[in-house]
Coordinates of C-alpha atoms in Angstrom, one line a residue:
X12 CA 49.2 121.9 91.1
X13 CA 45.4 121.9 90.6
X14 CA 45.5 125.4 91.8
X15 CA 47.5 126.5 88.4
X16 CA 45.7 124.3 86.5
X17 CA 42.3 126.0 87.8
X18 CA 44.3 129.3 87.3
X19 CA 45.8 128.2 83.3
X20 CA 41.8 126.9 82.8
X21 CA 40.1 130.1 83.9
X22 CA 43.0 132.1 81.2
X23 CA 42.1 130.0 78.5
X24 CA 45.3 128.4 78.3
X25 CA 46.4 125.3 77.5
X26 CA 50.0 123.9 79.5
X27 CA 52.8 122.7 77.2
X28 CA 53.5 118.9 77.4
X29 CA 56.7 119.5 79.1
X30 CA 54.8 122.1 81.7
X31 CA 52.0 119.4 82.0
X32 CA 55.1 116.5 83.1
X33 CA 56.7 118.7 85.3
X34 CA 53.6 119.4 87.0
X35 CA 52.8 115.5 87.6
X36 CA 56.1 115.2 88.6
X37 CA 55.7 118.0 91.4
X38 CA 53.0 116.7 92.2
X39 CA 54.4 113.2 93.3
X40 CA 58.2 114.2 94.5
X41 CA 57.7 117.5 95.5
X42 CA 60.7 118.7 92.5
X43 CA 59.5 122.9 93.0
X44 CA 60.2 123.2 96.3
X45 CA 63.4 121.2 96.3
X46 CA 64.8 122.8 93.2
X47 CA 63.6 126.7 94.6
X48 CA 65.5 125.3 97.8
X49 CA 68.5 124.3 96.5
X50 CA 69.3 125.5 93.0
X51 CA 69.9 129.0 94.3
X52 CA 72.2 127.5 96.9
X53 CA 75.3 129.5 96.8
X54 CA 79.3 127.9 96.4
X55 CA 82.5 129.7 96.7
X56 CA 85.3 130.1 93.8
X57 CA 88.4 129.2 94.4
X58 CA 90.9 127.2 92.0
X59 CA 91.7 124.4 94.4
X60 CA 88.3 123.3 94.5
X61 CA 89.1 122.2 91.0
X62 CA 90.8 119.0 92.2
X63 CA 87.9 117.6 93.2
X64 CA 85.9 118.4 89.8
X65 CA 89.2 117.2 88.2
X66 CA 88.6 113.8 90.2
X67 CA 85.0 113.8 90.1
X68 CA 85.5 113.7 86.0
X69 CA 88.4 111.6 85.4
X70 CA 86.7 109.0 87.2
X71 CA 83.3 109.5 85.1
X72 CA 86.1 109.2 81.6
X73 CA 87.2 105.9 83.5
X74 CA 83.9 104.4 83.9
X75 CA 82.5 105.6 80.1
X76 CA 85.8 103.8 78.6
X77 CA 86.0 101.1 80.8
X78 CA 82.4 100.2 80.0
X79 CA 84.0 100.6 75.8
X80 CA 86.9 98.1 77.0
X81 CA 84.5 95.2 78.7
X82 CA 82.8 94.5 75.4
X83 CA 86.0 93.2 73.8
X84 CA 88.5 92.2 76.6
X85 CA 88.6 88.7 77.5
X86 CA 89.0 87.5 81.0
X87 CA 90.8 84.2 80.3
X88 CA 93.6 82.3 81.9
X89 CA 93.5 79.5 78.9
X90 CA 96.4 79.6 76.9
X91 CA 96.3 80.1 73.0
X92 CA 98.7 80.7 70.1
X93 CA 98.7 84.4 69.0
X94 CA 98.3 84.4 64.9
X95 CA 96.9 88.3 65.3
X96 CA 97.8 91.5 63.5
X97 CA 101.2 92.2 65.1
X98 CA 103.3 90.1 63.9
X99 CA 106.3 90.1 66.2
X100 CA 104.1 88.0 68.1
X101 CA 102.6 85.6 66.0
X102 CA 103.6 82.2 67.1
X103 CA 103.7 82.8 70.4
X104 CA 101.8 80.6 73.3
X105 CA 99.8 83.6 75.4
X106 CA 96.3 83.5 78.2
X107 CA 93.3 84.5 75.6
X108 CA 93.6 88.0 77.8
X109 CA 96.2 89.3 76.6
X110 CA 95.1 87.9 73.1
X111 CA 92.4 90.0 73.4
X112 CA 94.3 93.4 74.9
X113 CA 96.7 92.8 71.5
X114 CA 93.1 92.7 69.7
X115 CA 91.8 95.9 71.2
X116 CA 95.3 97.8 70.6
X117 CA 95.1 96.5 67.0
X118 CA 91.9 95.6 65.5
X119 CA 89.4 97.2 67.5
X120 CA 88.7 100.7 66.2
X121 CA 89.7 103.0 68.2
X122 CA 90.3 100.8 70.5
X123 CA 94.3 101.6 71.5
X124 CA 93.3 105.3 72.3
X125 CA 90.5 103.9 74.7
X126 CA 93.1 101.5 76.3
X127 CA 95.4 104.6 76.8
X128 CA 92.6 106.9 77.7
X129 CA 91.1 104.8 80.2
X130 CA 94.9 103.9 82.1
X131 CA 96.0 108.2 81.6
X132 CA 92.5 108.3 83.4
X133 CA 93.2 106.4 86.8
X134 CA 96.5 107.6 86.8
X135 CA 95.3 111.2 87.1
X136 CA 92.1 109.9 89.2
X137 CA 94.7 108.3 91.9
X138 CA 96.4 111.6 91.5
X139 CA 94.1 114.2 91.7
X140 CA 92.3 112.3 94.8
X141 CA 95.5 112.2 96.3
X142 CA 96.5 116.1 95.8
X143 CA 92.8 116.7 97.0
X144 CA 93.2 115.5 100.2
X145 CA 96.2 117.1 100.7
X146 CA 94.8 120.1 100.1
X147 CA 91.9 119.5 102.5
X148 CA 94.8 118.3 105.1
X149 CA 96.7 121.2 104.8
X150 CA 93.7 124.0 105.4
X151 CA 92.0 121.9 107.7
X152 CA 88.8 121.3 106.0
X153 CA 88.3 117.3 107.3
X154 CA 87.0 119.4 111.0
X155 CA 83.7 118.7 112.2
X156 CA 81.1 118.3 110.4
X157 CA 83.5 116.8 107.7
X158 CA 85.2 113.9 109.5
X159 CA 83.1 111.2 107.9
X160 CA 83.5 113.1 104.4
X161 CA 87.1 112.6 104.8
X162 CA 86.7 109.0 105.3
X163 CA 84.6 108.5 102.1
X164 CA 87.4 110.5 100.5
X165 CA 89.8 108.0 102.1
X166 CA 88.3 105.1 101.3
X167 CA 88.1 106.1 97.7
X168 CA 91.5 106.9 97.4
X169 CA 92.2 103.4 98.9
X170 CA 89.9 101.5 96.5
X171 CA 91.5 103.8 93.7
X172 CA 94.7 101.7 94.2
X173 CA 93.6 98.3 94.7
X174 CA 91.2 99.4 92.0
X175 CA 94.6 100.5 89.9
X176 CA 96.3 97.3 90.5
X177 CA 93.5 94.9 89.5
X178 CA 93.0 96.7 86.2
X179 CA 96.8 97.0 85.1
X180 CA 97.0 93.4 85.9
X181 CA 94.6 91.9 84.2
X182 CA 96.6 92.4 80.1
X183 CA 98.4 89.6 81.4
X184 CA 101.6 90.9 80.2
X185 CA 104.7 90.5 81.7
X186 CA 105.0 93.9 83.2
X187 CA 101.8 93.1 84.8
X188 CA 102.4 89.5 85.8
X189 CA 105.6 91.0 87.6
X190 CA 103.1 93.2 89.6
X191 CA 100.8 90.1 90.8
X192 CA 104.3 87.8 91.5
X193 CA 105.3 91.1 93.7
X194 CA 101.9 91.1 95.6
X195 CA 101.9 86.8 95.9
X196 CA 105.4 87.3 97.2
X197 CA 103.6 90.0 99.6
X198 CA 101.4 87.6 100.7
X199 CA 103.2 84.3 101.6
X200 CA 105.0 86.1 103.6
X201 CA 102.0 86.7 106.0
X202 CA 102.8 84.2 109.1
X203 CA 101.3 81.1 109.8
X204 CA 98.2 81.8 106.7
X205 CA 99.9 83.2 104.1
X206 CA 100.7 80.2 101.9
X207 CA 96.4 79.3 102.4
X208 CA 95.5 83.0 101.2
X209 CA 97.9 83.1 98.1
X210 CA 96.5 79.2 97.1
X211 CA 92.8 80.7 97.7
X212 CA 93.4 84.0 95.9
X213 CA 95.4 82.0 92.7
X214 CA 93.7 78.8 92.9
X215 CA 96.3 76.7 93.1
X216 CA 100.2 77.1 92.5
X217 CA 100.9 80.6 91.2
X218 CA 100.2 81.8 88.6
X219 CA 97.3 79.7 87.7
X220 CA 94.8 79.8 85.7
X221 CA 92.2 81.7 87.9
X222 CA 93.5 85.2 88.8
X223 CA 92.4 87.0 85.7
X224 CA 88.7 85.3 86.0
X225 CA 88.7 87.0 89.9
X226 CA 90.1 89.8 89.2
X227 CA 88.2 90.9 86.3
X228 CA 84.4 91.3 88.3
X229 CA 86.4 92.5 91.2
X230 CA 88.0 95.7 88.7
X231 CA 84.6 96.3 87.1
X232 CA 82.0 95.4 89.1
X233 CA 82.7 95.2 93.0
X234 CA 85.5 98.4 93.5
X235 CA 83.9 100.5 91.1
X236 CA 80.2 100.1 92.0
X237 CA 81.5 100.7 96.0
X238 CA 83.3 103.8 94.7
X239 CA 80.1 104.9 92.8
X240 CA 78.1 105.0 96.2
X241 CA 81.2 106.8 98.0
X242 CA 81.1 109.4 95.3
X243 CA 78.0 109.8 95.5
X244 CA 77.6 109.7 99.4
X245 CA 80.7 112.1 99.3
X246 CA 78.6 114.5 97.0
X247 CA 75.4 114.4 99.0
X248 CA 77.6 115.8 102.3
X249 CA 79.5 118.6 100.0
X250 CA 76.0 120.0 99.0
X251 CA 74.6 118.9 102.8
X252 CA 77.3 120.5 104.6
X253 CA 77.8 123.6 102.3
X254 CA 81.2 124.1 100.9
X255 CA 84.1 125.3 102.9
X256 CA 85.7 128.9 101.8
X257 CA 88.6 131.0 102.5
X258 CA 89.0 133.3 105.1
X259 CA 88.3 136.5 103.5
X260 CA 85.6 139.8 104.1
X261 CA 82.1 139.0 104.8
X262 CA 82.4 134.8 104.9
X263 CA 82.2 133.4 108.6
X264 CA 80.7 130.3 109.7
X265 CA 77.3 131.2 108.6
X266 CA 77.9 133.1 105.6
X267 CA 79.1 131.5 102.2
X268 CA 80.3 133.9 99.6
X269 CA 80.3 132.6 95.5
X270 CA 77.9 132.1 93.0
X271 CA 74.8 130.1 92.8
X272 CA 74.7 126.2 91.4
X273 CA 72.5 127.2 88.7
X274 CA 73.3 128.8 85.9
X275 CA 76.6 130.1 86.8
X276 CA 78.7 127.3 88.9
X277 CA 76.5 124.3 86.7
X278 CA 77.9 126.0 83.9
X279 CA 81.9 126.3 84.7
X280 CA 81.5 123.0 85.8
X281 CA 80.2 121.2 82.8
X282 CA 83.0 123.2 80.6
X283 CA 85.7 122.0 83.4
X284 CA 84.2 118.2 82.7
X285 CA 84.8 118.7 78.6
X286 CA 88.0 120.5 79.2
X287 CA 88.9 117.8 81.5
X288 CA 87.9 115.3 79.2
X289 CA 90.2 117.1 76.4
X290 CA 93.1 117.0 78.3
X291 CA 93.1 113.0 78.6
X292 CA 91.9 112.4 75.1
X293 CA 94.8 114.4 74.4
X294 CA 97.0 113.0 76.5
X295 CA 95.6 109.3 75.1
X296 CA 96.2 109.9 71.8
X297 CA 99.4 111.4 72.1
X298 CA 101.4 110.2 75.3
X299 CA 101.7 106.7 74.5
X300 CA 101.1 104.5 78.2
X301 CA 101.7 100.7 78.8
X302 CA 102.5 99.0 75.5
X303 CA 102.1 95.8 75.9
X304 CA 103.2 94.9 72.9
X305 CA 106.6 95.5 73.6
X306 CA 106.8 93.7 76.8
X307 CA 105.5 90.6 76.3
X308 CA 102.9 87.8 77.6
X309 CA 103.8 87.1 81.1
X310 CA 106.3 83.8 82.1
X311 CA 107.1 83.0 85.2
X312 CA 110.8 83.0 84.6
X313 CA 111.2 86.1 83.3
X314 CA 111.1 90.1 84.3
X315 CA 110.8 92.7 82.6
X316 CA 113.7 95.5 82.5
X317 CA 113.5 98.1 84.7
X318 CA 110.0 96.8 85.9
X319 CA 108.5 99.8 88.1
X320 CA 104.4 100.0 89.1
X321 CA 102.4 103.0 88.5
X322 CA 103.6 106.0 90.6
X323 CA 100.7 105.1 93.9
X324 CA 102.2 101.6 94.1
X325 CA 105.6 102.6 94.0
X326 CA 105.8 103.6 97.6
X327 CA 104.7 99.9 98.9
X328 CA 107.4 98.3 96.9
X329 CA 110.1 101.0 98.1
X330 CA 109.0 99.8 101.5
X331 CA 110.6 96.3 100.3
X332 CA 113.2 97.2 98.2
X333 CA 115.1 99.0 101.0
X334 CA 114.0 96.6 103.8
X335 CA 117.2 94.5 105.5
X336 CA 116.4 90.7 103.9
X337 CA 115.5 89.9 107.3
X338 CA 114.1 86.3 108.2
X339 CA 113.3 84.2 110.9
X340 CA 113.1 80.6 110.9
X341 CA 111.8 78.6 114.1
X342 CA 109.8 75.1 114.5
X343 CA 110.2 74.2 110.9
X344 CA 108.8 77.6 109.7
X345 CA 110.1 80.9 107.9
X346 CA 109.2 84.1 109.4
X347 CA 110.4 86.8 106.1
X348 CA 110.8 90.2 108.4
X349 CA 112.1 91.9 105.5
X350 CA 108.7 91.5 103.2
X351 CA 106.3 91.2 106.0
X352 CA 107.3 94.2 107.7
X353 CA 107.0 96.7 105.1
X354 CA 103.9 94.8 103.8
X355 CA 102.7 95.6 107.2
X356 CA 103.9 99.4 106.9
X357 CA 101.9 99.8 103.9
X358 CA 98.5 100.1 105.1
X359 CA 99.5 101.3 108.5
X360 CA 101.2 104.8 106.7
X361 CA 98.2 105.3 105.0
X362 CA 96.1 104.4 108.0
X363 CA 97.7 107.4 109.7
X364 CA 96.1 109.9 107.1
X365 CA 92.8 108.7 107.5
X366 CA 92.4 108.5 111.3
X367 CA 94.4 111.8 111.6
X368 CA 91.4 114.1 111.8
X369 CA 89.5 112.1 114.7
X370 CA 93.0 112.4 116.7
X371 CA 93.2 116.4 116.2
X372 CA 89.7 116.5 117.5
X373 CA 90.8 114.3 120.3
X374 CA 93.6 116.5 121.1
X375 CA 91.6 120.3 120.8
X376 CA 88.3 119.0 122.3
X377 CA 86.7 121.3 119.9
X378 CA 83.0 120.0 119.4
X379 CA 82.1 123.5 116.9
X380 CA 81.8 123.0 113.3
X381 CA 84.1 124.8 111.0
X382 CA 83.4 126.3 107.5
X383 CA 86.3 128.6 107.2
X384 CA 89.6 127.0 106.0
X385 CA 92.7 127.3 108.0
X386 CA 95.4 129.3 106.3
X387 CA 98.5 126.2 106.4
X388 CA 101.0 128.6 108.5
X389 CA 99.2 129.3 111.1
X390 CA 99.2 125.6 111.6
X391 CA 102.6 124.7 111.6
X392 CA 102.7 121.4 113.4
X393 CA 100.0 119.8 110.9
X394 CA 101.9 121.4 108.1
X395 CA 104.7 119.9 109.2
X396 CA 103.1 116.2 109.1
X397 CA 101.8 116.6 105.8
X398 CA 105.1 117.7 104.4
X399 CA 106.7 114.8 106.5
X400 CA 104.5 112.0 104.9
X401 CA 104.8 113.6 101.4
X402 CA 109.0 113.3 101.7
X403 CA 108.2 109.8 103.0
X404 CA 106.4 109.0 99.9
X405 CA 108.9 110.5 97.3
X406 CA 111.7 108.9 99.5
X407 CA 110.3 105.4 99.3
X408 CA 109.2 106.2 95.6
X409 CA 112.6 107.0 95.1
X410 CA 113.7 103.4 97.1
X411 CA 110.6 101.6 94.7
X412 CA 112.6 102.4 91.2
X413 CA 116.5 102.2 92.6
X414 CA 117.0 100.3 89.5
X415 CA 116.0 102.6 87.3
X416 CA 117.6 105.7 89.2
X417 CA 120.9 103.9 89.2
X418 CA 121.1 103.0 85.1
X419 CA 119.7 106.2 84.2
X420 CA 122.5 108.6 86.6
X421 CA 124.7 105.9 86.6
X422 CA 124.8 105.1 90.0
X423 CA 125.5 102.1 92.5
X424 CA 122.2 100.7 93.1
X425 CA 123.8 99.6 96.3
X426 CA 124.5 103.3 97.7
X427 CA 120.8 104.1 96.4
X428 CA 119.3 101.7 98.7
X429 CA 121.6 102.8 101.9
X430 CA 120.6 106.8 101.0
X431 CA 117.1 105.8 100.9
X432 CA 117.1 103.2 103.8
X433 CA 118.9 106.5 105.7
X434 CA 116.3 108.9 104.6
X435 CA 113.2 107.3 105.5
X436 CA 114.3 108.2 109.4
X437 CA 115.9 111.6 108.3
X438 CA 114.3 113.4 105.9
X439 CA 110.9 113.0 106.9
X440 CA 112.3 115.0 109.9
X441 CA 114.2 117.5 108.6
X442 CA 111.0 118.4 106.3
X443 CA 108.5 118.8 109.6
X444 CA 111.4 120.9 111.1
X445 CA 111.9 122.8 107.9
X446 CA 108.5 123.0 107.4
X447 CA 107.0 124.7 110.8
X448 CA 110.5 127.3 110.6
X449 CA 109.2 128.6 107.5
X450 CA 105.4 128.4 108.9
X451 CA 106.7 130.5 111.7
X452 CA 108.4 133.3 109.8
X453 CA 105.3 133.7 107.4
X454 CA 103.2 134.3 110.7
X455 CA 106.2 136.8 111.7
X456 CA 106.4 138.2 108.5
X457 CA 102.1 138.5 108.9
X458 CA 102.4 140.0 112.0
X459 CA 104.7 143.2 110.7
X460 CA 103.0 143.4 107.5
X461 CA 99.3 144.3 109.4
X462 CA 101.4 146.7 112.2
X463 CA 103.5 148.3 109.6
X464 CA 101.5 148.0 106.2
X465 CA 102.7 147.4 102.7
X466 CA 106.3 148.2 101.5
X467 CA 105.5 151.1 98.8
X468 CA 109.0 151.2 97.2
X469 CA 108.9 155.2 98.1
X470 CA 112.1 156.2 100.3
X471 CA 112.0 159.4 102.2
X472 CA 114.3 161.8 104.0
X473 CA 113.6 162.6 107.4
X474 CA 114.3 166.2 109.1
X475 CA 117.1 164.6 110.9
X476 CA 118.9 163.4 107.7
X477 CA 117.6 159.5 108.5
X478 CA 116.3 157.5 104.8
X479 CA 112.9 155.2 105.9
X480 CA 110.6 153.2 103.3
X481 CA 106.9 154.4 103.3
X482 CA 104.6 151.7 104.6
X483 CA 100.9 151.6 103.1
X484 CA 97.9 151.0 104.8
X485 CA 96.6 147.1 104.3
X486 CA 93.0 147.2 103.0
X487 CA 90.5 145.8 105.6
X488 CA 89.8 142.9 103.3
X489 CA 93.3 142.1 103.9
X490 CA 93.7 142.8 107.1
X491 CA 90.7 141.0 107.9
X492 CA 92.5 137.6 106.2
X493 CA 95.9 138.0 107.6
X494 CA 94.3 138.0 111.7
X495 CA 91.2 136.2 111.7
X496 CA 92.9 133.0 112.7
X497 CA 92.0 131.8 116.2
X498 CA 94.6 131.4 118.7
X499 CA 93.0 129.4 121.4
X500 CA 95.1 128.0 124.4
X501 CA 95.7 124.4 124.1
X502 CA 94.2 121.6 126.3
X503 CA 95.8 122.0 129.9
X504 CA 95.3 119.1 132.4
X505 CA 94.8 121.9 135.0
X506 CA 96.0 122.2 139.1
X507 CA 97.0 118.5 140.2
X508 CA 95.2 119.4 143.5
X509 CA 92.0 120.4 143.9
X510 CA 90.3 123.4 146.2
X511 CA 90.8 121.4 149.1
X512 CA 94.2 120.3 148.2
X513 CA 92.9 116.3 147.7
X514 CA 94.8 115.5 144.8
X515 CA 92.9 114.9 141.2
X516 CA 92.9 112.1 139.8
X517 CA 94.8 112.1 135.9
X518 CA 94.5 109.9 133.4
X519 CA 97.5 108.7 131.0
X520 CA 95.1 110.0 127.9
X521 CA 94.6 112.7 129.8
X522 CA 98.6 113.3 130.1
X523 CA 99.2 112.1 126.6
X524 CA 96.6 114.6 125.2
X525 CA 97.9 117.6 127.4
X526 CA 101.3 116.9 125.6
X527 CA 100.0 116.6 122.2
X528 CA 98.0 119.6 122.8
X529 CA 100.8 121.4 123.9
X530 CA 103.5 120.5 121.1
X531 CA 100.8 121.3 118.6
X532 CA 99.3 124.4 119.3
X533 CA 101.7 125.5 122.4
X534 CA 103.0 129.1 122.3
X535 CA 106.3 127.4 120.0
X536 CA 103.6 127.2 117.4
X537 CA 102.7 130.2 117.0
X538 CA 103.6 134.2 116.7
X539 CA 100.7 135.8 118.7
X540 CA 98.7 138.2 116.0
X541 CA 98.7 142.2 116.5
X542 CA 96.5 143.0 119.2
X543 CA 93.9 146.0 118.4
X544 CA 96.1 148.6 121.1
X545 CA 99.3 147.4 119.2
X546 CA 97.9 148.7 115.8
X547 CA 96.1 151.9 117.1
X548 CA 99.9 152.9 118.2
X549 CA 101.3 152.4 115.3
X550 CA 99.1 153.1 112.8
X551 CA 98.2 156.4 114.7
X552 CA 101.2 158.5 112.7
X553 CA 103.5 158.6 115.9
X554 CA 106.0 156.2 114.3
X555 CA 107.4 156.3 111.3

């Protein structure tokens, strides 16, 4: 820095004021090198790495209007009498909360399209998070060095529901005072400390007059400053890690092929955050999203029709809506199987999604790190469990609003709950089996398109009187996409005896992981790719 100082000096000129801060700045943090380092830095295009972005800025619109929302809402459990500006409800004995959410819908300015902005907002947050991960599930992108990326991402979308649930609860309404008598119920029937953990949590008999108060600094303080640092941690290993890419010409494990971060990529980006942004004022101001007007200030002795929790709850209370009433009574004590169970299930599901990639790694012993995706087919068997767990999900999200499924088609709510208490064993397995079939004969279907080349549509009359198709040529790009997939034997335990015929000693894990290993990424997994020989002989004009 004193160097171009002495150099600007010895010209006669004189830095700008924003030159001269920049330069103390340097000179302190080091910001040239770090920005000639790293703006440059080079990420690939593809439109599924929108999700993220489309996460990334729904959750910025939820913090910008939850901040608007927390100068006017109320956190209060004291009851008052409503003498407001809609006047269906004037009269009526209501918590100051959802005094103040009729306030905000009706006297604050703009305040209703902030309310529906804000809850279209997490909805598509809890979304998007959700269809993000499945897309990093399904191409394999959570392999080393990404494992503890996928955690952060699991974690988020894990806070993004309780985070959900404390916010939609805290109107007060009866919708939302259905939600919290659903999770007290959810947690008295936890044995032996489930009646000390709902009086904690409520303070007292529920409902109380405490919730609201706990849950209002736990919505917009605790979960969302945690999610803050996982966003941001979750960030810092995306630009740390580089960005993962498509198998495609010139991009290997080295090589990343896109544009730079600055001006190109910085630019799509902040248009994707406005157009984002769009979209849900759009969507706020014209999809109209938990009127709470219309349902009420919550009582314990009523329900609301045709109740139902947002779409990423849904699943848990499928889990209990199809459950056998189960209970258990012994010693003077009530052991309710048929909400403790599925309340168990809940967390354990979603458990499975984020331990999965630390047991694939377990299973292939592969220690490399990976920067090129994995096209879905040619992993069938993971395929397969991500489209198991996604028919588990609709299945139980069908099970969650039976109700409302059997008034709208007019069916017996009764045969709704059998199909659905059926389907959670059977459909989740006819999907996987579905699933790897059709995995399979893409591979096939890969295979013959690189030995025989592109259908061209052109038919043609050999000497002998015989009527073939004419084949084209793939590309190299293409050919290059459709067989650089590795097909590396899986895990074997190996000869039982060694050289000198003492037998080795095997662990279980060491049996469990052979068989994993082998049902995985066996030879019933896969259709071996065209070998060089087998595309010399037929692309050599010997065959037609």
């Amino acid at each position: 820095m004193d160097g171009a100082r002495s150099v600007d000096e010895a010209r006669g000129r004189t830095p700008a004021k924003g030159e001269r801060i920049a330069d103390w700045a340097d000179g302190r943090l080091g910001l040239y090198g770090l920005a000639k380092a790293n703006m440059r830095k080079v990420f690939p295009d593809h439109w599924s790495f929108m999700l993220g972005e489309i996460c990334l800025y729904s959750f910025l619109v939820i913090i910008l209007t939850g901040i608007y929302l927390t100068l006017f809402f109320e956190p209060s459990g004291v009851e008052v009498v409503y003498h407001g500006s809609y006047e269906p409800l004037n009269g009526i004995v209501m918590t100051r909360a959802f005094e103040s959410t009729l306030d905000i819908s009706f006297d604050v300015r703009g305040g209703l399209l902030i309310r529906q902005i804000h809850h279209w907002a997490a909805l598509v947050f809890v979304t998007g998070m959700l269809v993000h991960m499945m897309r990093v599930f399904f191409t394999g992108a959570f392999r080393k060095p990404r494992e503890l990326n996928w955690v952060f991402g699991w974690t988020l979308l894990m806070l993004g529901i309780l985070t959900g649930l404390t916010g939609y609860s805290l109107p007060d309404d009866l919708l939302s005072g259905t939600g919290i008598r659903f999770a007290q119920g959810a947690i008295l029937s936890v044995p032996v400390i489930g009646t000390y953990l709902s009086f904690f949590l409520f303070g007292g008999e529920f409902p109380g007059h405490d919730i609201i108060p706990r849950l209002f600094p736990i919505h917009v303080l605790l979960l969302p400053g945690i999610m803050l640092g996982l966003v941001v941690a979750h960030l810092i290993l995306v630009f740390y890690h580089k960005h993962t890419q498509y198998p495609g010409p010139g991009r290997d494990e080295r090589t990343v092929v896109g544009m730079p971060l600055l001006p190109v990529y910085t630019a799509k980006a902040g248009g994707f955050f406005f157009l984002v942004f769009g979209v849900l004022a759009l969507m706020g101001g014209l999809a109209q999203i938990n009127p709470v007007w219309a349902f009420g200030p919550y009582r314990p002795d009523l329900v609301t029709t045709g109740a139902q929790p947002d779409w990423y709850l849904g699943f848990s209370e499928g889990l209990i809506r199809v459950m056998p009433g189960w209970e258990i009574s012994a010693w003077g004590h009530s052991l309710v199987l048929g909400v403790f169970i599925p309340f168990s299930l809940f967390p354990l599901i979603l458990l499975a999604i984020g331990v999965y990639p630390f047991v694939e790694a377990w299973i292939t012993g592969d220690k490399r790190e990976h920067h090129i995706l994995d096209r879905p087919r040619n992993v069938p068997v993971r395929t397969g469990l991500g489209v198991a767990w996604l028919s588990l999900y609709v299945v139980l999200l069908i099970g969650g609003g039976n109700d409302v499924v059997a008034t709208h088609l007019h069916l017996s709510i009764n045969a709704i709950t059998w199909f659905v208490r059926i389907s959670v064993f059977v459909v989740p397995v006819l999907a996987f089996i579905v699933t790897k079939r059709v995995c399979l004969g893409l591979q096939r279907r890969d295979r013959d398109t690189v030995l025989h080349g592109r259908e061209s549509g052109v038919i043609k009359r050999l000497p002998h009187g015989e009527y073939v198709e004419i084949h084209e040529p793939l590309a190299q790009d293409r050919l290059h996409t459709l067989t650089q997939h590795e097909q590396n034997p899986p895990y074997e335990i190996g000869p039982l005896l060694d050289t000198n015929g003492v037998r080795r000693p095997v662990t279980v894990s060491q049996r469990v992981r052979a068989r994993l290993a082998y049902v995985m990424f066996g030879p019933e997994t896969r259709i071996p790719k065209p070998t060089a020989e087998e595309y010399r002989q037929i692309s050599s004009g010997d065959h037609h």
